[in-house]
XYZ file of C-alpha atoms in Angstrom:
488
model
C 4.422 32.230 -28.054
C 8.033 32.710 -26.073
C 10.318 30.359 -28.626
C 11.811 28.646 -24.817
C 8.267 27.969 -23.559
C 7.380 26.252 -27.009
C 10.832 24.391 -27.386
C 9.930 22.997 -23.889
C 6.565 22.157 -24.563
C 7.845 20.031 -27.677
C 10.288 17.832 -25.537
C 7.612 15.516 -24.586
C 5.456 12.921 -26.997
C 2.799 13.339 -24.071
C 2.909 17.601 -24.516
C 2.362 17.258 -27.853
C -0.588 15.195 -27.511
C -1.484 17.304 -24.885
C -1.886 20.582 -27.016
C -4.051 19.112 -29.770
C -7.186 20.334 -28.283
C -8.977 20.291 -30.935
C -7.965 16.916 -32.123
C -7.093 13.806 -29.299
C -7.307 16.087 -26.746
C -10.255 18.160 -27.069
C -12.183 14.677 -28.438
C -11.072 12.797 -24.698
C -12.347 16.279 -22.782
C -15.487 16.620 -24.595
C -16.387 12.864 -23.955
C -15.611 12.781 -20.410
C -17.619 16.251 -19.682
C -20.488 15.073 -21.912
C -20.231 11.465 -23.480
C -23.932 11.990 -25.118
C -22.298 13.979 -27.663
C -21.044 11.091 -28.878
C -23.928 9.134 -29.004
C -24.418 5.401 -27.954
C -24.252 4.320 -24.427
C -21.729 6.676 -22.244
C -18.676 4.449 -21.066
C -16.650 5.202 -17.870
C -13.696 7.662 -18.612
C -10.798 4.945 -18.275
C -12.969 2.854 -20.410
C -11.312 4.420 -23.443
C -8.458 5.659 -21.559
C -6.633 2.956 -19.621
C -3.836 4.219 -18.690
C -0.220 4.912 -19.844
C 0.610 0.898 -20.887
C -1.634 0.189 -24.265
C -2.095 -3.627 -23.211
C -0.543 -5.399 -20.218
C 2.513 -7.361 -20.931
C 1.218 -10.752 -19.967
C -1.713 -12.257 -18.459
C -2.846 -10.922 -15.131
C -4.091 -12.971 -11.894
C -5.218 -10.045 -9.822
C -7.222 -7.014 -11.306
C -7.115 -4.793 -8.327
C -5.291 -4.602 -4.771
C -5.772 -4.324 -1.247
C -2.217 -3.435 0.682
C -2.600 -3.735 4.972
C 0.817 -1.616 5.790
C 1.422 -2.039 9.325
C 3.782 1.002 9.860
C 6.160 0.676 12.420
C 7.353 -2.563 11.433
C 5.475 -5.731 13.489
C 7.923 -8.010 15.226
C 8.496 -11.434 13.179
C 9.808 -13.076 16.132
C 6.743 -12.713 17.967
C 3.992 -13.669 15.049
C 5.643 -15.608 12.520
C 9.163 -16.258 12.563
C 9.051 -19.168 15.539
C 12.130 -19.727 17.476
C 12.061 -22.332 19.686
C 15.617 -22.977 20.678
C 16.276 -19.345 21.617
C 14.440 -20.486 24.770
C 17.469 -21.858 25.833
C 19.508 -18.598 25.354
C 17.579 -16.051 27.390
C 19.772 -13.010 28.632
C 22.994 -13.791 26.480
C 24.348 -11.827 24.467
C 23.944 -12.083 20.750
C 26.773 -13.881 19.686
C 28.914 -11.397 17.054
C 29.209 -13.569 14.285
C 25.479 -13.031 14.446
C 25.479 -9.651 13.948
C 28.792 -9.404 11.960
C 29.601 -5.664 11.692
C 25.992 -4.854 10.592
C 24.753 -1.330 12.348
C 22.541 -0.877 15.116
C 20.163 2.333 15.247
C 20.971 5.284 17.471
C 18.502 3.972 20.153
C 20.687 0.761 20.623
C 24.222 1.635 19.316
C 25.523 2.670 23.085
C 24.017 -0.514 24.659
C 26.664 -2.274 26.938
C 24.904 -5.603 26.134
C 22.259 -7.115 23.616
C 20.902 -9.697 25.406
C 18.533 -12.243 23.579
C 14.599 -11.977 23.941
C 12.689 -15.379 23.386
C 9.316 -14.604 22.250
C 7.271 -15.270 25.124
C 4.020 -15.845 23.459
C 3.259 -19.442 22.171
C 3.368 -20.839 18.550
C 0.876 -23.597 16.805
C 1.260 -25.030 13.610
C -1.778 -24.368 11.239
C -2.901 -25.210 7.345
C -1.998 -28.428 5.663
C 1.460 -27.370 5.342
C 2.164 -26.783 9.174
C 2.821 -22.778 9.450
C 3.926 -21.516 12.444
C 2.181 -18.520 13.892
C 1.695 -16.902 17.221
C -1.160 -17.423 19.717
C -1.781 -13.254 18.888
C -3.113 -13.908 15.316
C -5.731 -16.552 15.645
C -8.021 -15.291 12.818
C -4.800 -14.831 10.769
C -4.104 -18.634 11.850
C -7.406 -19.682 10.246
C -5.888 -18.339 6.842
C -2.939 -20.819 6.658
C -4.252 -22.976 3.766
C -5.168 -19.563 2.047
C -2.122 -17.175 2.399
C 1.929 -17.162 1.533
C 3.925 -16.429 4.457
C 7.332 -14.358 3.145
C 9.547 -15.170 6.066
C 12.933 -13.370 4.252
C 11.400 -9.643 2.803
C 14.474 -7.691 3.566
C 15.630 -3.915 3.413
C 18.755 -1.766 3.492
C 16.661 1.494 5.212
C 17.127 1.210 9.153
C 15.025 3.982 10.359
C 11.120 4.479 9.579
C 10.534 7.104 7.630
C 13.241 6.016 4.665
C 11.785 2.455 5.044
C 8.100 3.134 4.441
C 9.206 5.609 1.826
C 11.674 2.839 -0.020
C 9.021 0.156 0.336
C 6.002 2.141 -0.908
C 8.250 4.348 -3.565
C 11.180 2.576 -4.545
C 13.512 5.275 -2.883
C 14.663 5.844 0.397
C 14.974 9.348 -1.011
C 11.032 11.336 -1.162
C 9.526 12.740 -4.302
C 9.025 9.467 -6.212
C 5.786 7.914 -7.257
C 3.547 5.603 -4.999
C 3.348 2.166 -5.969
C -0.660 3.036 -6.219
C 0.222 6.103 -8.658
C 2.258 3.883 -10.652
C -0.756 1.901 -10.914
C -2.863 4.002 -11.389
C -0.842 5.677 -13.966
C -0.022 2.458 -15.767
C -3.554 0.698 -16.033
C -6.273 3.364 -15.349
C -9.257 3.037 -13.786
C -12.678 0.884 -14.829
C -14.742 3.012 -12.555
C -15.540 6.525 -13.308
C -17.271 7.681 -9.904
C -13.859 6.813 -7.742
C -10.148 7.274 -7.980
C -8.392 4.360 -8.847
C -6.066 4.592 -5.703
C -7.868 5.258 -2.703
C -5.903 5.214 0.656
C -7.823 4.719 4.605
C -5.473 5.676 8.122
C -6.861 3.704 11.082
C -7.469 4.164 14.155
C -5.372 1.728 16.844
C -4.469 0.798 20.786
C -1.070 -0.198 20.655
C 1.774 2.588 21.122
C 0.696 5.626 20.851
C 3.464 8.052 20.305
C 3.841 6.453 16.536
C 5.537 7.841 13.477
C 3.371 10.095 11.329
C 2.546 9.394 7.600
C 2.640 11.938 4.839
C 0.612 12.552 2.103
C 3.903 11.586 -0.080
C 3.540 7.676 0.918
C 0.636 8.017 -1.769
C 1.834 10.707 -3.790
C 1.954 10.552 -7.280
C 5.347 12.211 -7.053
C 6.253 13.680 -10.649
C 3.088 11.612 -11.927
C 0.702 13.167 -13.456
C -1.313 14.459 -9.949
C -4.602 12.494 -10.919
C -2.897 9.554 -9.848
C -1.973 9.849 -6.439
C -4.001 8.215 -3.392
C -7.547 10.203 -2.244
C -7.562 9.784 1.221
C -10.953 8.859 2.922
C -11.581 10.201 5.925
C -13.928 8.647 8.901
C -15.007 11.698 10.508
C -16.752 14.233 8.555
C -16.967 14.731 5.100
C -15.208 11.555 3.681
C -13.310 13.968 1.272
C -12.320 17.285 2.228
C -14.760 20.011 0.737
C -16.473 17.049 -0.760
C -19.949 18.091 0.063
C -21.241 22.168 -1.461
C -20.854 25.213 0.437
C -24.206 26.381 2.495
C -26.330 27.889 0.377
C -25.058 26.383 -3.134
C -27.276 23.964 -4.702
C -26.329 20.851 -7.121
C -27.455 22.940 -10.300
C -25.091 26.361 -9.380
C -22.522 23.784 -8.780
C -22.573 22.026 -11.981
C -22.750 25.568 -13.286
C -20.032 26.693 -11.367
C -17.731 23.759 -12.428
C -18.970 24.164 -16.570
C -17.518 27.705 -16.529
C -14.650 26.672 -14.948
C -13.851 24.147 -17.535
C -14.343 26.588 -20.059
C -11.855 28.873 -18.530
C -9.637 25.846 -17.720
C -9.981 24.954 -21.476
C -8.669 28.442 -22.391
C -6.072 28.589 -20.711
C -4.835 24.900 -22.175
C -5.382 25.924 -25.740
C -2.891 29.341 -24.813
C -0.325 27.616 -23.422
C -0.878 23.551 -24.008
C 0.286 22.579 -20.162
C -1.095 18.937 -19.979
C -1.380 19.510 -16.189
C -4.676 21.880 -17.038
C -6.349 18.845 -18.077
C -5.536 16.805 -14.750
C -7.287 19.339 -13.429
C -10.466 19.718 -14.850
C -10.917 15.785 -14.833
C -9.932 15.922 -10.558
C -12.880 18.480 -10.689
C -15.303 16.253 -12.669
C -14.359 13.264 -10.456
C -14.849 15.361 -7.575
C -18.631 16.306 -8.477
C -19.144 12.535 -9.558
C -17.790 11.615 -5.838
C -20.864 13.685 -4.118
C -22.990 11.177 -4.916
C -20.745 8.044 -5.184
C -18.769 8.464 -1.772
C -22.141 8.443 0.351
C -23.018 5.358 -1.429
C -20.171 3.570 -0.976
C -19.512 4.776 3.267
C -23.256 3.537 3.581
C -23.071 -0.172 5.409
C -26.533 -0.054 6.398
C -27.003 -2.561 3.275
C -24.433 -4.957 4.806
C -25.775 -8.656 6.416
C -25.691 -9.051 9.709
C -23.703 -12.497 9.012
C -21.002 -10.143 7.380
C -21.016 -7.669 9.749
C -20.067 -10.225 12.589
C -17.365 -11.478 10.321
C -15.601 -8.187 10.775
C -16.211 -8.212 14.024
C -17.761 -5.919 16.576
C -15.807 -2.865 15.430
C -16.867 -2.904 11.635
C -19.314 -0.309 12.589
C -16.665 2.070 14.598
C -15.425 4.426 11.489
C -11.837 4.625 11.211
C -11.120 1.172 13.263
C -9.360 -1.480 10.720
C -12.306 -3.271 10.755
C -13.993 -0.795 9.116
C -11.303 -0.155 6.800
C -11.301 -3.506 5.788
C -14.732 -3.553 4.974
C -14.905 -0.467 3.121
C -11.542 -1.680 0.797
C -13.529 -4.641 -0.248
C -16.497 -2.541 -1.207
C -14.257 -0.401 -3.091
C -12.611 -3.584 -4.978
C -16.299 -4.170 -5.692
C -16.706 -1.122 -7.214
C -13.503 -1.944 -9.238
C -11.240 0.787 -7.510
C -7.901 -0.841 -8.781
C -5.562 -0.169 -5.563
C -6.611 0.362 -1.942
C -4.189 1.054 1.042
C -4.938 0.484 4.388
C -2.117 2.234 7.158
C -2.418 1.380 10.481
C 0.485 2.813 12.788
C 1.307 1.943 16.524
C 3.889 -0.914 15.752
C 6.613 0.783 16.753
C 7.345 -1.399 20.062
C 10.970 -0.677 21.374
C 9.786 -1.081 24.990
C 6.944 -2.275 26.588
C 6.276 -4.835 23.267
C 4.190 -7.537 24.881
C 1.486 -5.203 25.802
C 1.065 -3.378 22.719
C 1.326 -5.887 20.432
C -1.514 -7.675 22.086
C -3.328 -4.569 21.686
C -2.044 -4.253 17.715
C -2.708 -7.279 17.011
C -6.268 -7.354 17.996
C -7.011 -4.375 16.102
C -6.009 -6.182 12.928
C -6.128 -9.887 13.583
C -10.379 -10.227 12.921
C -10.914 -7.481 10.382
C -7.937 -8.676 8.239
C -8.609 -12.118 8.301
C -12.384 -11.443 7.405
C -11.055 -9.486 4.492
C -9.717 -12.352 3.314
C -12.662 -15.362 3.662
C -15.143 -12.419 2.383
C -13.306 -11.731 -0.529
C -13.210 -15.767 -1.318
C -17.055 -16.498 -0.261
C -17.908 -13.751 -2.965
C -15.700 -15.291 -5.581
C -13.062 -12.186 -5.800
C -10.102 -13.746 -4.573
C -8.583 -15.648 -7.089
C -8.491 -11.902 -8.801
C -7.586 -9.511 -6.051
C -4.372 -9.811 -4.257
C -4.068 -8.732 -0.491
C -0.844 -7.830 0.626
C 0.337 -7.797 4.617
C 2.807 -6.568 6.105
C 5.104 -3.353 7.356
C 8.752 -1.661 6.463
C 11.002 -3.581 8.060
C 10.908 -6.148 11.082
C 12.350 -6.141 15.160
C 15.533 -7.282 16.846
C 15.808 -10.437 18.677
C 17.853 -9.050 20.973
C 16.433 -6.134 23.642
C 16.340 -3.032 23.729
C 16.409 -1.395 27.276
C 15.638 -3.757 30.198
C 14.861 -7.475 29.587
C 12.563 -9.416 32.011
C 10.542 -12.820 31.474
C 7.285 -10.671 30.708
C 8.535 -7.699 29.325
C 10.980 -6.629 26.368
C 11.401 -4.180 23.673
C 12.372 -4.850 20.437
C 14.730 -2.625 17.948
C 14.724 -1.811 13.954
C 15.297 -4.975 12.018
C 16.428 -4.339 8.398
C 17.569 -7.878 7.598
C 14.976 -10.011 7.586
C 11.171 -9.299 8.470
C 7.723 -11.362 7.600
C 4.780 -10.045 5.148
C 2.388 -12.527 3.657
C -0.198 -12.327 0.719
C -2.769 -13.794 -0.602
C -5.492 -14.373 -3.602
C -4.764 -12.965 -6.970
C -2.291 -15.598 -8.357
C -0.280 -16.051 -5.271
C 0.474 -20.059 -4.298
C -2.124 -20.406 -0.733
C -0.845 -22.529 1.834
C 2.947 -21.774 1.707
C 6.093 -20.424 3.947
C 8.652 -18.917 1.441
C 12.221 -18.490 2.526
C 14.044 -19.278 5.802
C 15.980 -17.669 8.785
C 18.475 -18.229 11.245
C 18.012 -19.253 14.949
C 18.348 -15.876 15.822
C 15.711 -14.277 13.380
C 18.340 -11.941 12.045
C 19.814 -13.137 9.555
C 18.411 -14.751 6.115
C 19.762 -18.117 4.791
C 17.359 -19.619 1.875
C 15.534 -17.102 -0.417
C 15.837 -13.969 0.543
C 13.292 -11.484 -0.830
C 13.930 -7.800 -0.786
C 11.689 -4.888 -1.136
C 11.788 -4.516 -4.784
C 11.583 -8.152 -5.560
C 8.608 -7.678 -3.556
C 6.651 -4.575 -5.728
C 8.298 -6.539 -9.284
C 6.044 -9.388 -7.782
C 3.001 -7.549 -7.358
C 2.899 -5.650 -10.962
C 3.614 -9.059 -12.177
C 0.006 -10.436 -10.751
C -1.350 -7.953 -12.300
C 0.107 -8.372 -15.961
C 2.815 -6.053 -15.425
C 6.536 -6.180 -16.253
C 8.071 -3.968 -13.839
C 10.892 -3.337 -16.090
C 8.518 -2.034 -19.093
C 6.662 0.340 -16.567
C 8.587 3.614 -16.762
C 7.872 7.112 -17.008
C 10.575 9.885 -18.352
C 11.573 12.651 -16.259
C 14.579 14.954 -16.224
C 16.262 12.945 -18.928
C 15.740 9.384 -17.525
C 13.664 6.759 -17.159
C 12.295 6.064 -13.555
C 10.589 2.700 -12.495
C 9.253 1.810 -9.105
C 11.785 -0.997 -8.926
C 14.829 1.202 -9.792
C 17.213 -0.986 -11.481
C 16.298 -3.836 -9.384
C 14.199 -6.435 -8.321
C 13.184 -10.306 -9.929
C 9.335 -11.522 -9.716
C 9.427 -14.080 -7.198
C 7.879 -17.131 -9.166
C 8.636 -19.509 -6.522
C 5.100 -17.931 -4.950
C 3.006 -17.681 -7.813
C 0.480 -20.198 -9.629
């Protein structure tokens, strides 16, 4: 072997490992391709390997987790973050010791004025506790007793794309794992038919020119690749090149996949690249998916009674409805992190009409989520997480009128809430200022946020870290405190 391809292959305690084939290596490959051989019942893959962290660092609440990103960031001002006395203040400008020197976007920086823009939809108090929220959510409103509102989640990203990439990666800056690979990568999977991080796109009314998503929002970045995010699709084939080619049967693809391992194999023992292995176990999951996927798409098992708690479009693929009924079969399946995206948010003009139409695509489905997951007894151990990258202006943005406004980017303070999986129900963390713009009591920012969820499940996000190009990387960076203040 070239002495400067096996000097690099010795850098790593997880290449050496790696290259024992016929020891650690080759044991782990020969029971996942054929667990008979080792006699006894056959366990799921993950069963023996869990994933990177030998035992989790404290005592988990949630085992598994469903996250509803609403990209394009929903306006707090209009759903959550009630402010009454901003009624009295319509059309003046935003006073500047408001705003105090912080930027504006592009779209807003040469405005002459930035005239205030009371919410004009109305606000109820709900729940024991009294939480405000909008007339728009009145499924969500039926959670209040069972959900933590986050009134303060703040970011320092102003513009989409580095906002959802910060928020779901810990860097503004792409290339960096998804919070699903990291959890995937840290705890492993209990099921051995599905990936462990399985993301769903849906369908939606509200504006339509949106901001695309990338694959890299649930990448596994420099991960190993088996843990990033398998998309499901709701037209066709639920997986791409899922189902066999015309004309091959079951049998010549087993065959077909057998030699391939073997060559696979080969080609590890020559040259020990860990990444080999990856592969051969995506192909193995993939043939294990051809009969698992169907199963799990198939509602035609589903009660009536549960259908109608979706709501009429749980039967449309691809609506969030749908979406939200498919994550909580996957939870039952014990998939450990599902991602639902839903884009259209993105209201700079023309905001009371689409977010009427937004929020009725998620209002039912996600609140149904919710009282499903607690009538079946999973709550308590799945968290469900709500919310988008950043929030919306309180001033407008282009023309202002008593029934119409747009909204801007909001960096500074924005609303998410969660729920189940040892998060306190019934509670509004943190507070704002008349204006909705500025934070003053508990502010909680993006990677206070992700420390928060590892911690549910058992994870110190300080201890999770993977080595690469000399350093250790975490999704929190070198930030980020678990907010207790929320938890049981």
């Amino acid at each position: 072997m070239n002495p400067l391809r096996e000097h690099s292959l010795l850098e790593t305690r997880r290449h050496f490992f790696g290259r024992t084939a016929t020891g650690i290596g080759g044991a782990a490959l020969a029971s996942m391709l054929n667990p008979q051989l080792f006699g006894g019942e056959a366990k799921p893959r993950f069963d023996t390997e869990p994933g990177a962290l030998p035992e989790l660092h404290f005592a988990p609440k949630a085992k598994r987790v469903i996250y509803l990103f609403m990209s394009g960031a929903p306006s707090q001002i209009d759903l959550f973050d009630y402010k009454p006395k901003l009624n009295d203040m319509y059309d003046q400008d935003l006073p500047d010791s408001v705003v105090n020197g912080q930027r504006f976007t592009t779209m807003t920086s040469g405005q002459k004025r930035f005239p205030i823009a009371p919410s004009m939809f109305k606000f109820d108090q709900h729940g024991k506790h009294g939480a405000w929220i909008s007339e728009l959510l009145p499924h969500t409103a039926s959670l209040a007793d069972d959900i933590a509102i986050l009134k303060t989640v703040n970011t320092e990203a102003i513009n989409h794309d580095p906002a959802i990439t910060y928020i779901q990666t810990g860097s503004q800056i792409p290339g960096r794992p998804s919070l699903g690979a990291w959890l995937s990568y840290g705890l492993g999977s209990g099921n051995q038919n599905l990936p462990s991080f399985v993301v769903l796109l849906s369908s939606w009314t509200g504006r339509k020119s949106a901001q695309a998503l990338y694959d890299r929002l649930w990448g596994s970045g420099w991960l190993p690749t088996r843990h990033q995010g398998v998309r499901l699709r709701s037209d066709g084939d639920p997986v791409l090149y899922l189902s066999n080619p015309p004309g091959m049967s079951e049998a010549q693809r087993r065959k077909m996949l057998d030699a391939l391992a073997q060559l696979n194999q080969q080609r590890f023992a020559e040259i020990g690249d860990p990444v080999i292995n990856d592969r051969i176990a995506q192909y193995e999951m993939a043939y294990r998916m051809q009969t698992s996927v169907p199963e799990l798409t198939d509602i035609s098992g589903e009660t009536q009674e549960t259908l109608d708690l979706y709501g009429p479009e749980a039967t449309k693929p691809g609506t969030f409805a749908a979406s939200c009924l498919l994550a909580r079969r996957l939870v039952e399946r014990d998939v450990k992190f599902v991602q639902i995206f839903i884009r259209g948010w993105d209201q700079h003009g023309n905001l009371p009409a689409d977010i009427r139409n937004q929020c009725s695509d998620v209002d039912q489905g996600g609140a149904a989520l919710v009282k499903d997951l607690k009538r079946r007894g999973m709550l308590d151990d799945t968290l469900i997480v709500w919310g988008g990258e950043f929030g919306r202006t309180t001033y407008c943005q282009g023309g202002l009128t008593k029934t119409n406004y747009g909204r801007d980017h909001h960096p500074r303070c924005f609303t998410m809430w969660m729920a189940g999986g040892g998060v306190k129900p019934g509670i509004v963390y943190g507070q704002t200022d008349d204006f909705s713009y500025n934070i003053t009591e508990n502010p909680v920012h993006i990677h206070d946020l992700n420390a928060t969820i590892l911690h549910c499940l058992g994870v110190d996000h300080e201890r999770l870290t993977y080595r690469y190009q000399g350093r250790d990387f975490r999704l929190t960076d070198v930030h980020g405190r678990v907010v207790k203040e929320i938890l049981t």
